[in-house]
CSV table of C-alpha atoms in Angstrom, one decimal:
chain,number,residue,atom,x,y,z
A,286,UNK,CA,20.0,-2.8,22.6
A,287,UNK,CA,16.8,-1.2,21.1
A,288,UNK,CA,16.0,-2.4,17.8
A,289,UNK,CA,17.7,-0.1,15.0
A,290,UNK,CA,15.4,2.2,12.6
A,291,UNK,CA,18.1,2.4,9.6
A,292,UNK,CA,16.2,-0.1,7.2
A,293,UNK,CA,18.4,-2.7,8.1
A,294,UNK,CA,16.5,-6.3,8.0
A,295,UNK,CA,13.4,-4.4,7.0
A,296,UNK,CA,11.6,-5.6,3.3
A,297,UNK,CA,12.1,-3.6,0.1
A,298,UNK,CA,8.4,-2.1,0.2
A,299,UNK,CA,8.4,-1.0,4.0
A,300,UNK,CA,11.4,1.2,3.1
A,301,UNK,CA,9.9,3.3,0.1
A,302,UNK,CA,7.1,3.5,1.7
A,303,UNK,CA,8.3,5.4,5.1
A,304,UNK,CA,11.3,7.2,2.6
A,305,UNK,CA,8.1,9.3,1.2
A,306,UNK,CA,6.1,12.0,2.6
A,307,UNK,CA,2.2,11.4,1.7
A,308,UNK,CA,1.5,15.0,2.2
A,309,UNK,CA,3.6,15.9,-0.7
A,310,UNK,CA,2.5,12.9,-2.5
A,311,UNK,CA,-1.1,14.3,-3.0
A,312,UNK,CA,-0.3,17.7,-3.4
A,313,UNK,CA,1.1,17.4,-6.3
A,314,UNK,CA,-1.7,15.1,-7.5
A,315,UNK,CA,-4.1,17.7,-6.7
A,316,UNK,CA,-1.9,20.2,-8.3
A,317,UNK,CA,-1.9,18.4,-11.8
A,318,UNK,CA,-5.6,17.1,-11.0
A,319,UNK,CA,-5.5,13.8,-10.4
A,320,UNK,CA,-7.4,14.1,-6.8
A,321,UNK,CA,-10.4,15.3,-9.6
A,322,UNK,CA,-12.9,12.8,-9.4
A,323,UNK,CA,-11.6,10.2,-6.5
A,324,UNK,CA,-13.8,9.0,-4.3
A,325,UNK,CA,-11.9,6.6,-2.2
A,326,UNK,CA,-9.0,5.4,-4.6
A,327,UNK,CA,-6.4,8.4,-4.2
A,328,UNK,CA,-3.1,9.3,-5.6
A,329,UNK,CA,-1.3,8.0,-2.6
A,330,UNK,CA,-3.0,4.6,-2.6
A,331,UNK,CA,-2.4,4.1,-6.1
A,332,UNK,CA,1.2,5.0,-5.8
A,333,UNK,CA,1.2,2.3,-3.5
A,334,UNK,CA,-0.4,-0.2,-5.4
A,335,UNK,CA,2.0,0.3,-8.3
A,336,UNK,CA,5.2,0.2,-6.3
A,337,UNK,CA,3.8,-3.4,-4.8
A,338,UNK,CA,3.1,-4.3,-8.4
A,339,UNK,CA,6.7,-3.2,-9.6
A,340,UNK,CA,8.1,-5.1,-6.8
A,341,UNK,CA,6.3,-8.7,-7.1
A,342,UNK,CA,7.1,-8.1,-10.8
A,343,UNK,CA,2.9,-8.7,-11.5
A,344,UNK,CA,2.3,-8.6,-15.3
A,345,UNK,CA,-1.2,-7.7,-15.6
A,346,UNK,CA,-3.6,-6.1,-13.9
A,347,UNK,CA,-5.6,-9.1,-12.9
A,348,UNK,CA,-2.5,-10.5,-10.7
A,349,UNK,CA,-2.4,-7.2,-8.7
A,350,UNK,CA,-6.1,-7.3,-8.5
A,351,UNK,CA,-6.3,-11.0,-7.5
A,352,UNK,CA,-3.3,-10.3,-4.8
A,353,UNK,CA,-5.0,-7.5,-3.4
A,354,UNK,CA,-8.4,-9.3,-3.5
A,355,UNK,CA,-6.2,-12.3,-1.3
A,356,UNK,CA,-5.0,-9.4,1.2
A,357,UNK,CA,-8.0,-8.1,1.7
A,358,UNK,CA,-9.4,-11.9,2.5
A,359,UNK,CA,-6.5,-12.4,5.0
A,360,UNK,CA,-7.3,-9.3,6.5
A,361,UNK,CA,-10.7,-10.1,7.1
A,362,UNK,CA,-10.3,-13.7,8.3
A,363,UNK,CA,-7.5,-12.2,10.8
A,364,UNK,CA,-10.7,-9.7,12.1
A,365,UNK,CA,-13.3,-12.3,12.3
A,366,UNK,CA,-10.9,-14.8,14.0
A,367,UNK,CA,-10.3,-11.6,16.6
A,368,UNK,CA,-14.1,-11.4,17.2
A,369,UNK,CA,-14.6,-15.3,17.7
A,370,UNK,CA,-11.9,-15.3,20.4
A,371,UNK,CA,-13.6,-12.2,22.4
């Protein structure tokens, strides 16, 4: 039995996420200018960030910015643990 794609047993965030289309996402960002003056932080990634926030109920902007400041830590230990092992 192949492992079902309904959203059953799958966490909160994953399912927003894959129930929204990106491409519509930032075109109506662009449409009402907030693609402007982004560099690398877009409309998509900043919905994104929010809906995290909303979800781990943070109450500040320092907690979402010290939890995504831990992620991106995990991340990179994960990476240089990969290149040790190589």
């Amino acid at each position: 039995m192949g492992k079902s794609t309904h959203f059953f047993g799958q966490p909160v965030y994953g399912q927003l996420i894959k129930s929204l289309d990106r491409d519509k996402i930032v075109q109506m960002s662009r449409t009402q200018g907030g693609e402007r003056y982004v560099k690398s932080f877009d409309g998509w990634h900043h919905l994104l960030t929010m809906l995290y926030a909303v979800i781990m109920r943070f109450d500040s902007l320092h907690e979402i910015e010290a939890s995504m400041q831990a992620e991106v830590c995990h991340q990179d230990e994960e990476k240089s643990h990969l290149q040790i092992t190589f």
